[in-house]
Amino acid sequence: MAGAEDAGLTRHQAYARAAALEALGRRMFFDPSLSASGQMACASCHDPAHGFAPANALPVQRGGQDMRQPGLRAAPSLKYLQAVPPFTEHYFEADDEGDGSVDNGPTGGLTWDGRMDQRRDQALFPLFSAVEMANENADALAARARQAGFADDMRALYGSDIFNDGKKAAAAIGHALDVFQQSWRDFYPYSSKYDAYLAGRAQLSPQEARGLALFNDPAKGNCGNCHRSSPGNDGTPPQFTDYGLIAIGVPRNAAIPANADPKFFDLGVCGPLRTDLAGKPEYCGLFKTPSLRNVALRQSFFHNGKMHSLRDAVAFYVERDTDPGKWYPRDAAGHVRKFDDLPAQYQGNVNDEPPFGGKPGNTPRLSAQEIGDIVAFLGTLTDGYAR
């Protein structure tokens, strides 16, 4: 859409148009008038003060026409999505990242299951989701945009006839939101203490430095295996994700209403929200590896929001196999129901690379102090650092 309208513009005009689109998308992002309830904006679940993630500790947010409909998954952060590659079932890393001959499996895409590749699609989805902004259709969204005072700007940017076709108007709204989410100052500023450290403008504390070493040590935290902490060979800042999709066996969260049905399972890449890979059991239980940037601002963790402290999230990795009784429920006979949020036939998909592994009673790979060191390091990934 942008290319056709930008054709023939001078550089000054193109910059002016881009600035106007960003401003329009910004206004839309924070305006609850675009929802059927009139109470939910994009920012309701993606608060800038919390890394464009929820400002609360709820495992799932509520929305819909009456603001009572619960979602199925925790709302992810919208920051640092600019470099996410399109979803592929077979990802081979570039030469500057790793061994290009190794198939790293399902990788990329947006949302927890990677089912969307375009940011404008991701931006539009909540506007029509029955558990989020709940617009009945494109015409209803277009009407709400007019009523909310966006008509003049949309006509100026997309043509005087933009509201003649609800689908085109809805696509324009998605495009404006997409342009706003390309604002580097808001969504990928690389302004954390760790970025300052990499640039030689800050020093890590002794605890933070220990945490970084443990984070990268393949025999200890091994976090850097999936959450890459080193700049690319071309100097690009680390994204703290490899964009992969992985099963880690997070415990079932009874606080999610859908989980009241013992037959319901959120299987990630193989359903229920993603349907194109439902016939591939090897993908069941896999969820996106999110960036850890701004992770210390979150109040719930993992796709189901089961953990509510960063320390617990780190400790789960370390103790899942050595102390499963700490994390999983027990059955009537007292046996630990490990991987209780994944049917037995898919439990072989669960990753067991370090720091996972070991047997109950074994010494975990990280001590309590070392867990604290990693948590301290993760705190250096919060944007807005000032010396």
XYZ file of C-alpha atoms in Angstrom:
387
model
C 0.000 0.000 0.000
C 2.724 2.476 0.979
C 4.744 1.927 -2.186
C 1.960 2.962 -4.544
C 1.159 6.085 -2.581
C 4.810 7.037 -2.119
C 5.634 6.737 -5.834
C 6.685 10.047 -7.292
C 7.090 11.813 -3.957
C 10.146 13.938 -3.290
C 12.354 12.893 -0.406
C 10.915 15.696 1.717
C 7.366 14.635 0.873
C 8.157 10.987 1.610
C 9.573 11.880 5.022
C 6.560 14.058 5.749
C 4.206 11.256 4.772
C 6.083 8.737 6.917
C 5.927 11.117 9.892
C 2.196 11.621 9.379
C 1.614 7.863 9.156
C 3.602 7.275 12.326
C 1.622 9.968 14.138
C -1.662 8.474 12.939
C -0.621 4.967 13.998
C 0.476 6.272 17.375
C -2.897 7.897 17.992
C -4.700 4.731 16.967
C -2.499 2.581 19.199
C -3.628 4.453 22.288
C -7.282 5.007 21.365
C -9.842 2.629 22.922
C -12.522 3.977 20.572
C -11.381 1.465 17.959
C -12.684 -1.405 20.097
C -16.261 -2.664 20.257
C -16.297 -2.079 24.011
C -14.843 1.404 23.733
C -12.547 0.419 26.606
C -9.619 -1.435 25.040
C -6.752 0.044 23.036
C -3.643 -1.682 21.731
C -1.838 -0.027 24.640
C -4.178 -1.737 27.123
C -2.150 -4.927 26.692
C 1.045 -3.310 25.388
C 2.016 -0.576 27.819
C 5.111 1.451 26.814
C 6.123 1.748 30.470
C 6.335 -2.052 30.653
C 8.216 -2.717 27.439
C 4.981 -2.717 25.403
C 3.779 -5.698 27.447
C 0.977 -5.818 30.058
C 1.174 -3.514 33.061
C -0.330 -6.195 35.308
C 0.456 -9.719 36.467
C -2.583 -11.402 34.909
C -1.705 -14.536 32.941
C -4.167 -13.553 30.200
C -5.980 -10.304 29.537
C -9.728 -9.832 29.189
C -11.472 -8.068 26.346
C -14.353 -8.567 23.945
C -17.492 -6.506 23.591
C -18.101 -6.693 27.353
C -14.432 -6.735 28.483
C -15.058 -10.069 30.192
C -13.725 -12.499 27.604
C -10.388 -14.074 28.608
C -7.592 -14.793 26.179
C -5.668 -18.064 25.938
C -2.098 -16.765 26.204
C -0.071 -14.067 27.894
C 0.227 -10.879 25.861
C 3.785 -10.684 24.475
C 5.963 -7.598 24.211
C 5.865 -5.684 20.927
C 9.423 -4.409 21.278
C 12.314 -5.655 19.151
C 10.179 -7.397 16.540
C 11.776 -5.541 13.639
C 14.305 -8.299 12.883
C 12.051 -11.343 13.319
C 12.391 -13.540 10.209
C 9.367 -15.076 8.461
C 8.254 -18.410 9.862
C 9.900 -21.466 8.384
C 9.868 -25.099 9.411
C 13.541 -25.459 8.505
C 15.822 -22.626 9.530
C 19.476 -22.550 8.503
C 21.480 -19.820 10.212
C 23.432 -17.221 8.316
C 27.195 -17.582 8.234
C 27.718 -14.834 10.817
C 25.400 -16.527 13.304
C 26.295 -20.183 13.275
C 26.677 -23.351 11.234
C 24.659 -22.818 8.077
C 24.408 -26.572 7.497
C 22.401 -27.251 10.669
C 18.612 -27.381 10.432
C 17.391 -25.546 13.514
C 13.776 -26.492 12.887
C 10.726 -24.208 13.239
C 11.852 -20.598 13.532
C 10.482 -17.107 13.120
C 7.086 -15.557 12.689
C 5.162 -13.303 15.045
C 2.969 -14.255 18.031
C 3.659 -17.147 20.402
C 3.142 -19.733 17.641
C 4.753 -17.850 14.749
C 1.615 -17.934 12.634
C 1.929 -14.370 11.282
C 4.828 -12.921 9.316
C 3.668 -9.368 8.612
C 3.500 -6.813 11.399
C 0.397 -5.240 9.877
C -1.371 -8.614 10.142
C -0.275 -8.868 13.748
C -1.543 -5.329 14.369
C -4.940 -6.043 12.799
C -5.574 -9.386 14.482
C -6.458 -7.996 17.948
C -8.846 -5.481 16.370
C -11.055 -8.367 15.233
C -10.369 -10.959 17.932
C -13.487 -11.800 19.928
C -11.458 -11.766 23.145
C -9.682 -8.487 22.424
C -11.006 -5.443 20.570
C -13.821 -7.462 19.013
C -14.742 -5.454 15.920
C -17.482 -7.366 14.139
C -15.997 -6.847 10.677
C -14.000 -4.393 8.577
C -16.959 -2.079 8.044
C -17.494 -1.822 11.801
C -13.846 -0.964 12.350
C -13.947 1.654 9.598
C -17.034 3.207 11.166
C -15.354 3.389 14.562
C -12.301 4.999 12.982
C -14.495 7.700 11.462
C -16.333 8.269 14.727
C -13.038 8.466 16.606
C -11.887 11.387 14.468
C -9.409 9.623 12.179
C -11.314 10.253 8.939
C -9.581 13.430 7.776
C -6.081 12.067 8.362
C -6.905 8.754 6.713
C -8.366 10.486 3.656
C -5.334 12.746 3.412
C -2.945 9.799 3.591
C -4.862 7.072 1.775
C -7.191 8.913 -0.569
C -10.567 10.576 -0.335
C -12.363 7.313 -1.126
C -10.673 5.222 1.578
C -13.937 4.705 3.450
C -15.804 3.509 0.365
C -14.456 0.019 1.049
C -14.337 -1.218 4.649
C -11.617 -3.755 3.877
C -9.373 -1.080 2.397
C -9.995 1.165 5.394
C -9.154 -1.662 7.777
C -5.979 -2.410 5.819
C -5.027 1.261 6.091
C -5.471 1.105 9.858
C -3.220 -1.949 10.004
C -0.671 -0.147 7.857
C -0.662 2.945 10.098
C -0.200 0.790 13.186
C 2.602 -1.049 11.387
C 4.366 2.223 10.582
C 4.106 3.345 14.201
C 5.643 0.061 15.324
C 8.605 0.791 13.078
C 9.478 3.789 15.259
C 12.925 2.870 16.564
C 12.727 5.350 19.443
C 9.688 3.528 20.781
C 10.186 -0.078 19.753
C 13.899 -0.759 19.291
C 15.994 1.989 20.884
C 18.774 -0.306 22.179
C 19.085 1.982 25.192
C 19.713 -0.514 28.004
C 22.668 -0.619 30.355
C 23.897 -3.687 28.492
C 23.894 -1.736 25.232
C 25.874 1.015 26.967
C 28.255 -1.663 28.279
C 28.785 -3.064 24.777
C 29.502 0.453 23.546
C 32.072 1.039 26.315
C 29.911 3.653 28.055
C 29.058 1.649 31.188
C 30.467 -1.048 33.428
C 28.538 -4.009 34.747
C 28.513 -4.485 38.490
C 30.389 -7.554 39.772
C 27.084 -9.402 40.201
C 25.857 -8.417 36.734
C 29.174 -9.512 35.211
C 28.935 -12.874 36.961
C 25.381 -13.192 35.698
C 26.462 -12.523 32.114
C 29.169 -15.191 32.352
C 26.695 -17.711 33.783
C 24.110 -16.705 31.160
C 26.515 -17.653 28.376
C 28.265 -20.645 29.981
C 26.973 -23.767 28.155
C 27.591 -25.859 31.265
C 25.716 -23.480 33.588
C 22.861 -21.220 32.508
C 23.308 -21.859 28.779
C 20.735 -19.102 28.241
C 22.727 -17.647 25.362
C 22.073 -20.799 23.354
C 18.578 -19.497 22.555
C 18.804 -15.910 23.822
C 21.831 -14.647 21.890
C 23.773 -12.023 23.847
C 26.574 -11.174 21.404
C 26.441 -8.587 18.620
C 26.389 -9.877 15.063
C 29.563 -9.845 13.015
C 28.131 -6.827 11.205
C 27.834 -4.958 14.487
C 24.069 -5.303 14.914
C 23.059 -5.355 18.591
C 22.087 -8.685 20.135
C 18.373 -9.444 20.024
C 18.425 -11.931 22.939
C 16.507 -14.507 20.944
C 17.304 -16.930 18.141
C 13.640 -16.679 17.024
C 13.230 -20.420 17.482
C 10.171 -22.284 18.698
C 10.768 -24.693 21.545
C 8.919 -26.862 24.075
C 10.061 -26.427 27.667
C 7.167 -28.023 29.545
C 5.878 -25.027 31.492
C 3.397 -26.161 34.179
C -0.316 -25.810 33.464
C -1.810 -22.562 34.712
C -5.158 -23.074 36.438
C -5.707 -19.304 36.423
C -6.437 -19.434 32.662
C -10.205 -20.058 32.323
C -9.799 -22.339 29.284
C -7.727 -24.701 31.411
C -10.731 -25.474 33.599
C -11.525 -28.049 30.902
C -9.104 -30.938 31.549
C -9.368 -31.921 27.891
C -8.146 -28.545 26.647
C -4.470 -28.070 25.852
C -2.720 -25.118 24.293
C -0.274 -26.899 21.998
C 1.351 -23.837 20.468
C 2.581 -24.428 16.924
C 0.142 -27.311 16.325
C -2.926 -25.523 17.702
C -5.472 -24.426 18.635
C -4.884 -20.860 17.367
C -2.597 -22.020 14.588
C -4.209 -24.582 12.302
C -1.902 -25.089 9.316
C 0.476 -27.391 11.219
C -2.111 -29.304 13.248
C -1.090 -32.565 11.590
C 2.514 -32.382 12.759
C 2.736 -33.870 16.259
C 6.458 -33.067 16.496
C 5.479 -29.389 16.779
C 3.025 -29.809 19.645
C 4.077 -27.874 22.731
C 6.455 -25.552 20.861
C 6.267 -21.817 21.553
C 8.285 -18.840 20.409
C 11.532 -17.940 22.184
C 10.898 -14.281 23.060
C 13.543 -11.605 23.301
C 14.700 -11.075 26.879
C 15.069 -7.351 26.363
C 12.974 -5.547 29.002
C 12.115 -8.880 30.613
C 12.604 -7.389 34.091
C 9.592 -5.136 33.456
C 7.236 -8.075 33.108
C 5.010 -9.346 35.902
C 4.158 -12.702 34.337
C 6.346 -15.036 32.298
C 6.072 -17.713 29.606
C 3.243 -18.193 27.119
C 0.739 -19.000 29.852
C 1.884 -16.447 32.417
C 2.476 -19.190 34.979
C 5.418 -17.532 36.737
C 5.149 -14.137 38.364
C 8.742 -13.334 39.209
C 11.833 -13.287 37.056
C 13.674 -15.307 39.652
C 11.055 -18.079 39.485
C 11.266 -18.061 35.688
C 15.034 -18.614 35.810
C 14.771 -21.142 38.634
C 12.252 -23.199 36.678
C 14.829 -23.837 33.961
C 17.353 -24.945 36.553
C 15.088 -27.055 38.766
C 12.486 -28.431 36.382
C 14.158 -31.833 36.270
C 16.106 -31.882 39.538
C 13.151 -30.767 41.709
C 9.991 -31.326 39.648
C 7.826 -31.522 42.759
C 8.471 -27.826 43.319
C 6.882 -26.902 39.996
C 4.302 -29.541 39.093
C 1.222 -30.890 40.926
C 0.857 -34.411 42.289
C -1.797 -36.989 41.545
C -3.919 -38.772 44.150
C -1.135 -41.304 44.718
C 1.415 -38.562 45.386
C 3.260 -38.900 42.082
C 4.501 -35.719 40.427
C 2.564 -34.949 37.231
C 5.485 -33.597 35.271
C 4.736 -31.725 32.039
C 1.084 -31.592 33.113
C 0.157 -29.083 30.387
C 1.172 -31.387 27.560
C -0.477 -34.719 26.635
C 1.785 -37.711 27.166
C 2.210 -38.408 23.434
C 3.889 -35.018 22.947
C 6.121 -34.928 26.000
C 9.045 -36.240 23.986
C 9.138 -32.825 22.291
C 10.247 -31.136 25.504
C 13.783 -29.763 25.390
C 16.341 -31.216 27.800
C 19.484 -29.214 26.952
C 21.266 -27.451 29.845
C 20.265 -26.019 32.220
C 17.510 -28.644 31.940
C 18.427 -32.241 32.598
C 19.312 -34.368 35.569
C 17.136 -36.414 37.843
C 15.204 -35.591 41.011
C 17.663 -35.028 43.815
C 20.595 -34.134 41.557
C 22.419 -30.880 42.182
C 21.030 -28.219 39.816
C 23.406 -26.506 37.423
C 22.948 -23.147 39.160
C 22.971 -22.361 42.864
C 20.551 -19.910 44.448
C 23.249 -17.227 44.350
C 23.984 -17.921 40.693
C 20.286 -17.662 39.843
C 20.323 -14.264 41.537
C 23.350 -13.259 39.484
C 21.559 -14.076 36.221
C 18.481 -12.172 37.370
C 20.709 -9.182 38.106
C 22.193 -9.384 34.627
C 18.742 -9.571 33.041
C 17.966 -6.291 34.757
C 20.595 -4.638 32.545
C 18.431 -5.342 29.487
C 15.815 -2.719 30.414
C 15.673 0.225 28.036
C 16.096 3.787 29.259
C 19.413 3.428 31.051
C 20.948 6.707 32.163
C 24.356 6.944 33.788
